[in-house]
Amino acid sequence: IDEDEIKKKLSNTKIIQSKKFFLQEILFEIKEKEKISEKYQKIKNEIFNSSFGKAALLYSLSDTSTNNGNIGWINQSSLNQNILKKINVLNVGDISNPITVPGGFLILKIKEVKIERKNIDIEKELQKIIQSKTNQQLNQYSLIFYNKIKKDILINEL
């Protein structure tokens, strides 16, 4: 996390206009003989035939799967640049193509977007952004570690 870069972005202005997204997610992985396009098509069909929440419950590896895939309100400054590029071209209600992330693939849906204007306390905002980015990195590391352990363990039933 580059604190200097974040400080530089924040110090440019005292009033910021922040864009927030209410996001839903489905995090999935591909098994050895599956193709990403086939798995994505299955998930997409479930979304259109039922709902995003049901598809998240069926296919998502994320903890949010039990909550209809709802991540909640995320400030655009807290998002990974790769993910931000992908969702900035989406409209409300659209779903993204699979985004490669450590631990699998991610499908995002924008449920709502809001733009807020506010005066900022640079130090508080800096701490929020650092905390958010740290949490993202820790989640990615834990998924990578989990997948490594899952791959290395073989359970034989009696």
mmCIF file of N, CA, C and O in Angstrom, residues 27-101:
data_model
loop_
_atom_site.group_PDB
_atom_site.id
_atom_site.type_symbol
_atom_site.label_atom_id
_atom_site.label_comp_id
_atom_site.label_asym_id
_atom_site.label_seq_id
_atom_site.Cartn_x
_atom_site.Cartn_y
_atom_site.Cartn_z
ATOM 1 N N LEU A 27 -17.921 -15.157 -6.107
ATOM 2 C CA LEU A 27 -16.533 -15.585 -6.246
ATOM 3 C C LEU A 27 -16.561 -17.083 -6.516
ATOM 4 O O LEU A 27 -17.107 -17.845 -5.719
ATOM 5 N N PHE A 28 -15.985 -17.490 -7.630
ATOM 6 C CA PHE A 28 -15.992 -18.911 -7.970
ATOM 7 C C PHE A 28 -14.641 -19.338 -8.502
ATOM 8 O O PHE A 28 -13.798 -18.516 -8.831
ATOM 9 N N GLU A 29 -14.455 -20.646 -8.516
ATOM 10 C CA GLU A 29 -13.224 -21.180 -9.083
ATOM 11 C C GLU A 29 -13.572 -22.234 -10.122
ATOM 12 O O GLU A 29 -14.694 -22.735 -10.167
ATOM 13 N N ILE A 30 -12.594 -22.549 -10.931
ATOM 14 C CA ILE A 30 -12.774 -23.513 -12.014
ATOM 15 C C ILE A 30 -12.097 -24.818 -11.623
ATOM 16 O O ILE A 30 -10.938 -24.810 -11.201
ATOM 17 N N LYS A 31 -12.831 -25.904 -11.752
ATOM 18 C CA LYS A 31 -12.228 -27.211 -11.511
ATOM 19 C C LYS A 31 -11.427 -27.606 -12.741
ATOM 20 O O LYS A 31 -11.552 -27.003 -13.802
ATOM 21 N N GLU A 32 -10.626 -28.621 -12.606
ATOM 22 C CA GLU A 32 -9.676 -29.000 -13.658
ATOM 23 C C GLU A 32 -10.277 -29.153 -15.046
ATOM 24 O O GLU A 32 -9.722 -28.695 -16.021
ATOM 25 N N LYS A 33 -11.409 -29.793 -15.162
ATOM 26 C CA LYS A 33 -11.951 -30.079 -16.499
ATOM 27 C C LYS A 33 -12.991 -29.071 -16.964
ATOM 28 O O LYS A 33 -13.560 -29.217 -18.022
ATOM 29 N N GLU A 34 -13.234 -28.033 -16.160
ATOM 30 C CA GLU A 34 -14.229 -27.032 -16.534
ATOM 31 C C GLU A 34 -13.578 -25.913 -17.347
ATOM 32 O O GLU A 34 -12.389 -25.649 -17.235
ATOM 33 N N LYS A 35 -14.399 -25.264 -18.126
ATOM 34 C CA LYS A 35 -13.961 -24.073 -18.852
ATOM 35 C C LYS A 35 -14.648 -22.878 -18.216
ATOM 36 O O LYS A 35 -15.800 -22.954 -17.812
ATOM 37 N N ILE A 36 -13.929 -21.767 -18.180
ATOM 38 C CA ILE A 36 -14.469 -20.568 -17.541
ATOM 39 C C ILE A 36 -15.735 -20.087 -18.241
ATOM 40 O O ILE A 36 -16.691 -19.667 -17.604
ATOM 41 N N SER A 37 -15.759 -20.190 -19.569
ATOM 42 C CA SER A 37 -16.929 -19.713 -20.309
ATOM 43 C C SER A 37 -18.170 -20.537 -19.984
ATOM 44 O O SER A 37 -19.272 -19.999 -19.864
ATOM 45 N N GLU A 38 -17.990 -21.852 -19.810
ATOM 46 C CA GLU A 38 -19.133 -22.719 -19.474
ATOM 47 C C GLU A 38 -19.642 -22.429 -18.070
ATOM 48 O O GLU A 38 -20.853 -22.344 -17.843
ATOM 49 N N LYS A 39 -18.720 -22.280 -17.110
ATOM 50 C CA LYS A 39 -19.115 -21.995 -15.729
ATOM 51 C C LYS A 39 -19.799 -20.624 -15.647
ATOM 52 O O LYS A 39 -20.822 -20.466 -14.981
ATOM 53 N N TYR A 40 -19.247 -19.632 -16.354
ATOM 54 C CA TYR A 40 -19.842 -18.292 -16.367
ATOM 55 C C TYR A 40 -21.250 -18.347 -16.954
ATOM 56 O O TYR A 40 -22.169 -17.712 -16.443
ATOM 57 N N GLN A 41 -21.421 -19.114 -18.006
ATOM 58 C CA GLN A 41 -22.737 -19.234 -18.635
ATOM 59 C C GLN A 41 -23.746 -19.872 -17.688
ATOM 60 O O GLN A 41 -24.891 -19.441 -17.608
ATOM 61 N N LYS A 42 -23.318 -20.892 -16.928
ATOM 62 C CA LYS A 42 -24.199 -21.528 -15.928
ATOM 63 C C LYS A 42 -24.651 -20.511 -14.883
ATOM 64 O O LYS A 42 -25.825 -20.435 -14.538
ATOM 65 N N ILE A 43 -23.679 -19.754 -14.389
ATOM 66 C CA ILE A 43 -23.982 -18.754 -13.354
ATOM 67 C C ILE A 43 -24.909 -17.680 -13.919
ATOM 68 O O ILE A 43 -25.882 -17.277 -13.279
ATOM 69 N N LYS A 44 -24.609 -17.229 -15.128
ATOM 70 C CA LYS A 44 -25.428 -16.198 -15.782
ATOM 71 C C LYS A 44 -26.867 -16.686 -15.979
ATOM 72 O O LYS A 44 -27.826 -15.947 -15.732
ATOM 73 N N ASN A 45 -27.017 -17.944 -16.404
ATOM 74 C CA ASN A 45 -28.356 -18.512 -16.579
ATOM 75 C C ASN A 45 -29.115 -18.537 -15.253
ATOM 76 O O ASN A 45 -30.304 -18.230 -15.208
ATOM 77 N N GLU A 46 -28.423 -18.908 -14.175
ATOM 78 C CA GLU A 46 -29.060 -18.939 -12.858
ATOM 79 C C GLU A 46 -29.485 -17.535 -12.427
ATOM 80 O O GLU A 46 -30.558 -17.352 -11.872
ATOM 81 N N ILE A 47 -28.649 -16.543 -12.730
ATOM 82 C CA ILE A 47 -28.975 -15.158 -12.382
ATOM 83 C C ILE A 47 -30.240 -14.715 -13.109
ATOM 84 O O ILE A 47 -31.151 -14.143 -12.512
ATOM 85 N N PHE A 48 -30.313 -14.993 -14.412
ATOM 86 C CA PHE A 48 -31.459 -14.533 -15.191
ATOM 87 C C PHE A 48 -32.714 -15.369 -14.939
ATOM 88 O O PHE A 48 -33.819 -14.845 -14.988
ATOM 89 N N ASN A 49 -32.564 -16.660 -14.646
ATOM 90 C CA ASN A 49 -33.716 -17.514 -14.385
ATOM 91 C C ASN A 49 -34.247 -17.356 -12.963
ATOM 92 O O ASN A 49 -35.443 -17.478 -12.735
ATOM 93 N N SER A 50 -33.378 -17.118 -12.011
ATOM 94 C CA SER A 50 -33.802 -16.963 -10.610
ATOM 95 C C SER A 50 -33.469 -15.559 -10.127
ATOM 96 O O SER A 50 -34.256 -14.652 -10.286
ATOM 97 N N SER A 51 -32.275 -15.432 -9.549
ATOM 98 C CA SER A 51 -31.828 -14.122 -9.054
ATOM 99 C C SER A 51 -30.331 -14.182 -8.799
ATOM 100 O O SER A 51 -29.743 -15.259 -8.738
ATOM 101 N N PHE A 52 -29.742 -13.016 -8.628
ATOM 102 C CA PHE A 52 -28.313 -12.956 -8.333
ATOM 103 C C PHE A 52 -28.052 -13.605 -6.974
ATOM 104 O O PHE A 52 -27.067 -14.316 -6.797
ATOM 105 N N GLY A 53 -28.937 -13.365 -6.024
ATOM 106 C CA GLY A 53 -28.782 -13.927 -4.682
ATOM 107 C C GLY A 53 -28.770 -15.444 -4.685
ATOM 108 O O GLY A 53 -27.967 -16.069 -3.987
ATOM 109 N N LYS A 54 -29.651 -16.049 -5.471
ATOM 110 C CA LYS A 54 -29.690 -17.516 -5.542
ATOM 111 C C LYS A 54 -28.443 -18.053 -6.227
ATOM 112 O O LYS A 54 -27.869 -19.056 -5.790
ATOM 113 N N ALA A 55 -27.986 -17.374 -7.268
ATOM 114 C CA ALA A 55 -26.760 -17.785 -7.954
ATOM 115 C C ALA A 55 -25.565 -17.675 -7.008
ATOM 116 O O ALA A 55 -24.690 -18.540 -7.001
ATOM 117 N N ALA A 56 -25.541 -16.621 -6.190
ATOM 118 C CA ALA A 56 -24.455 -16.458 -5.217
ATOM 119 C C ALA A 56 -24.472 -17.591 -4.205
ATOM 120 O O ALA A 56 -23.427 -18.149 -3.856
ATOM 121 N N LEU A 57 -25.657 -17.955 -3.761
ATOM 122 C CA LEU A 57 -25.786 -19.042 -2.795
ATOM 123 C C LEU A 57 -25.311 -20.372 -3.383
ATOM 124 O O LEU A 57 -24.653 -21.163 -2.709
ATOM 125 N N LEU A 58 -25.618 -20.602 -4.651
ATOM 126 C CA LEU A 58 -25.236 -21.860 -5.298
ATOM 127 C C LEU A 58 -23.770 -21.936 -5.700
ATOM 128 O O LEU A 58 -23.145 -22.987 -5.584
ATOM 129 N N TYR A 59 -23.209 -20.841 -6.192
ATOM 130 C CA TYR A 59 -21.892 -20.901 -6.822
ATOM 131 C C TYR A 59 -20.771 -20.166 -6.091
ATOM 132 O O TYR A 59 -19.602 -20.421 -6.358
ATOM 133 N N SER A 60 -21.089 -19.234 -5.202
ATOM 134 C CA SER A 60 -20.052 -18.385 -4.621
ATOM 135 C C SER A 60 -19.308 -19.062 -3.477
ATOM 136 O O SER A 60 -19.908 -19.742 -2.635
ATOM 137 N N LEU A 61 -17.996 -18.839 -3.434
ATOM 138 C CA LEU A 61 -17.148 -19.320 -2.347
ATOM 139 C C LEU A 61 -17.036 -18.284 -1.232
ATOM 140 O O LEU A 61 -16.539 -18.580 -0.163
ATOM 141 N N SER A 62 -17.480 -17.078 -1.496
ATOM 142 C CA SER A 62 -17.335 -15.972 -0.568
ATOM 143 C C SER A 62 -18.320 -16.076 0.597
ATOM 144 O O SER A 62 -19.385 -16.684 0.485
ATOM 145 N N ASP A 63 -17.944 -15.459 1.719
ATOM 146 C CA ASP A 63 -18.834 -15.409 2.887
ATOM 147 C C ASP A 63 -20.123 -14.659 2.592
ATOM 148 O O ASP A 63 -21.127 -14.856 3.272
ATOM 149 N N THR A 64 -20.097 -13.788 1.603
ATOM 150 C CA THR A 64 -21.276 -12.989 1.275
ATOM 151 C C THR A 64 -22.365 -13.818 0.595
ATOM 152 O O THR A 64 -23.476 -13.333 0.406
ATOM 153 N N SER A 65 -22.062 -15.054 0.239
ATOM 154 C CA SER A 65 -23.035 -15.881 -0.484
ATOM 155 C C SER A 65 -24.316 -16.093 0.323
ATOM 156 O O SER A 65 -25.393 -16.210 -0.250
ATOM 157 N N THR A 66 -24.204 -16.118 1.648
ATOM 158 C CA THR A 66 -25.390 -16.315 2.480
ATOM 159 C C THR A 66 -26.234 -15.051 2.610
ATOM 160 O O THR A 66 -27.335 -15.097 3.130
ATOM 161 N N ASN A 67 -25.695 -13.937 2.128
ATOM 162 C CA ASN A 67 -26.392 -12.654 2.193
ATOM 163 C C ASN A 67 -26.689 -12.134 0.783
ATOM 164 O O ASN A 67 -26.475 -10.968 0.486
ATOM 165 N N ASN A 68 -27.121 -13.026 -0.105
ATOM 166 C CA ASN A 68 -27.435 -12.694 -1.506
ATOM 167 C C ASN A 68 -26.237 -12.142 -2.274
ATOM 168 O O ASN A 68 -26.402 -11.483 -3.292
ATOM 169 N N GLY A 69 -25.031 -12.368 -1.770
ATOM 170 C CA GLY A 69 -23.835 -11.867 -2.440
ATOM 171 C C GLY A 69 -23.574 -10.394 -2.159
ATOM 172 O O GLY A 69 -22.668 -9.807 -2.740
ATOM 173 N N ASN A 70 -24.351 -9.788 -1.262
ATOM 174 C CA ASN A 70 -24.211 -8.352 -0.979
ATOM 175 C C ASN A 70 -22.894 -8.050 -0.278
ATOM 176 O O ASN A 70 -22.610 -8.591 0.786
ATOM 177 N N ILE A 71 -22.108 -7.180 -0.889
ATOM 178 C CA ILE A 71 -20.892 -6.677 -0.255
ATOM 179 C C ILE A 71 -21.241 -5.429 0.526
ATOM 180 O O ILE A 71 -20.744 -5.192 1.601
ATOM 181 N N GLY A 72 -22.111 -4.610 -0.042
ATOM 182 C CA GLY A 72 -22.507 -3.358 0.593
ATOM 183 C C GLY A 72 -21.957 -2.174 -0.182
ATOM 184 O O GLY A 72 -21.525 -2.297 -1.320
ATOM 185 N N TRP A 73 -21.979 -0.998 0.474
ATOM 186 C CA TRP A 73 -21.499 0.223 -0.158
ATOM 187 C C TRP A 73 -19.980 0.254 -0.114
ATOM 188 O O TRP A 73 -19.386 0.171 0.951
ATOM 189 N N ILE A 74 -19.360 0.401 -1.276
ATOM 190 C CA ILE A 74 -17.905 0.462 -1.395
ATOM 191 C C ILE A 74 -17.534 1.766 -2.100
ATOM 192 O O ILE A 74 -18.037 2.053 -3.181
ATOM 193 N N ASN A 75 -16.649 2.522 -1.482
ATOM 194 C CA ASN A 75 -16.154 3.757 -2.075
ATOM 195 C C ASN A 75 -15.217 3.395 -3.223
ATOM 196 O O ASN A 75 -14.426 2.474 -3.107
ATOM 197 N N GLN A 76 -15.301 4.121 -4.326
ATOM 198 C CA GLN A 76 -14.473 3.797 -5.488
ATOM 199 C C GLN A 76 -12.982 3.866 -5.172
ATOM 200 O O GLN A 76 -12.192 3.148 -5.759
ATOM 201 N N SER A 77 -12.584 4.707 -4.220
ATOM 202 C CA SER A 77 -11.168 4.811 -3.865
ATOM 203 C C SER A 77 -10.672 3.565 -3.129
ATOM 204 O O SER A 77 -9.478 3.338 -3.044
ATOM 205 N N SER A 78 -11.597 2.767 -2.614
ATOM 206 C CA SER A 78 -11.220 1.540 -1.911
ATOM 207 C C SER A 78 -11.082 0.348 -2.849
ATOM 208 O O SER A 78 -10.607 -0.702 -2.435
ATOM 209 N N LEU A 79 -11.516 0.511 -4.073
ATOM 210 C CA LEU A 79 -11.500 -0.607 -5.014
ATOM 211 C C LEU A 79 -10.152 -0.756 -5.716
ATOM 212 O O LEU A 79 -9.480 0.229 -6.005
ATOM 213 N N ASN A 80 -9.817 -1.980 -6.009
ATOM 214 C CA ASN A 80 -8.655 -2.308 -6.817
ATOM 215 C C ASN A 80 -8.843 -1.667 -8.195
ATOM 216 O O ASN A 80 -9.947 -1.665 -8.733
ATOM 217 N N GLN A 81 -7.779 -1.122 -8.769
ATOM 218 C CA GLN A 81 -7.881 -0.408 -10.053
ATOM 219 C C GLN A 81 -8.411 -1.309 -11.169
ATOM 220 O O GLN A 81 -9.184 -0.863 -12.022
ATOM 221 N N ASN A 82 -8.004 -2.572 -11.177
ATOM 222 C CA ASN A 82 -8.477 -3.511 -12.192
ATOM 223 C C ASN A 82 -9.992 -3.699 -12.083
ATOM 224 O O ASN A 82 -10.718 -3.659 -13.084
ATOM 225 N N ILE A 83 -10.475 -3.859 -10.880
ATOM 226 C CA ILE A 83 -11.916 -4.035 -10.650
ATOM 227 C C ILE A 83 -12.662 -2.743 -10.973
ATOM 228 O O ILE A 83 -13.721 -2.772 -11.602
ATOM 229 N N LEU A 84 -12.101 -1.607 -10.576
ATOM 230 C CA LEU A 84 -12.740 -0.319 -10.838
ATOM 231 C C LEU A 84 -12.923 -0.079 -12.336
ATOM 232 O O LEU A 84 -13.977 0.378 -12.772
ATOM 233 N N LYS A 85 -11.906 -0.414 -13.133
ATOM 234 C CA LYS A 85 -12.017 -0.271 -14.590
ATOM 235 C C LYS A 85 -13.171 -1.106 -15.133
ATOM 236 O O LYS A 85 -13.903 -0.660 -16.015
ATOM 237 N N LYS A 86 -13.314 -2.307 -14.620
ATOM 238 C CA LYS A 86 -14.355 -3.214 -15.119
ATOM 239 C C LYS A 86 -15.760 -2.739 -14.741
ATOM 240 O O LYS A 86 -16.685 -2.863 -15.535
ATOM 241 N N ILE A 87 -15.929 -2.206 -13.526
ATOM 242 C CA ILE A 87 -17.287 -1.822 -13.118
ATOM 243 C C ILE A 87 -17.666 -0.413 -13.540
ATOM 244 O O ILE A 87 -18.844 -0.089 -13.568
ATOM 245 N N ASN A 88 -16.690 0.429 -13.860
ATOM 246 C CA ASN A 88 -17.018 1.780 -14.318
ATOM 247 C C ASN A 88 -17.764 1.782 -15.647
ATOM 248 O O ASN A 88 -18.455 2.746 -15.957
ATOM 249 N N VAL A 89 -17.629 0.737 -16.425
ATOM 250 C CA VAL A 89 -18.326 0.665 -17.713
ATOM 251 C C VAL A 89 -19.713 0.031 -17.587
ATOM 252 O O VAL A 89 -20.461 -0.009 -18.552
ATOM 253 N N LEU A 90 -20.052 -0.444 -16.381
ATOM 254 C CA LEU A 90 -21.350 -1.086 -16.172
ATOM 255 C C LEU A 90 -22.404 -0.075 -15.736
ATOM 256 O O LEU A 90 -22.093 0.936 -15.115
ATOM 257 N N ASN A 91 -23.634 -0.375 -16.053
ATOM 258 C CA ASN A 91 -24.765 0.412 -15.568
ATOM 259 C C ASN A 91 -25.357 -0.294 -14.356
ATOM 260 O O ASN A 91 -25.076 -1.467 -14.110
ATOM 261 N N VAL A 92 -26.206 0.410 -13.628
ATOM 262 C CA VAL A 92 -26.880 -0.187 -12.484
ATOM 263 C C VAL A 92 -27.695 -1.387 -12.965
ATOM 264 O O VAL A 92 -28.411 -1.313 -13.956
ATOM 265 N N GLY A 93 -27.517 -2.516 -12.280
ATOM 266 C CA GLY A 93 -28.233 -3.740 -12.635
ATOM 267 C C GLY A 93 -27.443 -4.673 -13.538
ATOM 268 O O GLY A 93 -27.805 -5.835 -13.689
ATOM 269 N N ASP A 94 -26.363 -4.177 -14.134
ATOM 270 C CA ASP A 94 -25.531 -5.017 -15.006
ATOM 271 C C ASP A 94 -24.608 -5.900 -14.177
ATOM 272 O O ASP A 94 -24.260 -5.566 -13.050
ATOM 273 N N ILE A 95 -24.187 -7.012 -14.787
ATOM 274 C CA ILE A 95 -23.189 -7.863 -14.153
ATOM 275 C C ILE A 95 -21.920 -7.842 -14.999
ATOM 276 O O ILE A 95 -21.980 -7.677 -16.214
ATOM 277 N N SER A 96 -20.798 -8.004 -14.320
ATOM 278 C CA SER A 96 -19.504 -7.958 -15.009
ATOM 279 C C SER A 96 -19.178 -9.316 -15.608
ATOM 280 O O SER A 96 -19.748 -10.338 -15.225
ATOM 281 N N ASN A 97 -18.251 -9.310 -16.540
ATOM 282 C CA ASN A 97 -17.651 -10.548 -16.988
ATOM 283 C C ASN A 97 -16.750 -11.030 -15.854
ATOM 284 O O ASN A 97 -16.411 -10.251 -14.965
ATOM 285 N N PRO A 98 -16.345 -12.293 -15.874
ATOM 286 C CA PRO A 98 -15.468 -12.772 -14.795
ATOM 287 C C PRO A 98 -14.173 -11.964 -14.721
ATOM 288 O O PRO A 98 -13.539 -11.693 -15.738
ATOM 289 N N ILE A 99 -13.823 -11.562 -13.512
ATOM 290 C CA ILE A 99 -12.601 -10.812 -13.245
ATOM 291 C C ILE A 99 -11.659 -11.753 -12.504
ATOM 292 O O ILE A 99 -12.033 -12.328 -11.486
ATOM 293 N N THR A 100 -10.458 -11.911 -13.017
ATOM 294 C CA THR A 100 -9.488 -12.794 -12.380
ATOM 295 C C THR A 100 -8.955 -12.139 -11.117
ATOM 296 O O THR A 100 -8.463 -11.014 -11.152
ATOM 297 N N VAL A 101 -9.094 -12.852 -10.003
ATOM 298 C CA VAL A 101 -8.572 -12.397 -8.715
ATOM 299 C C VAL A 101 -7.835 -13.579 -8.088
ATOM 300 O O VAL A 101 -8.075 -14.727 -8.459
#
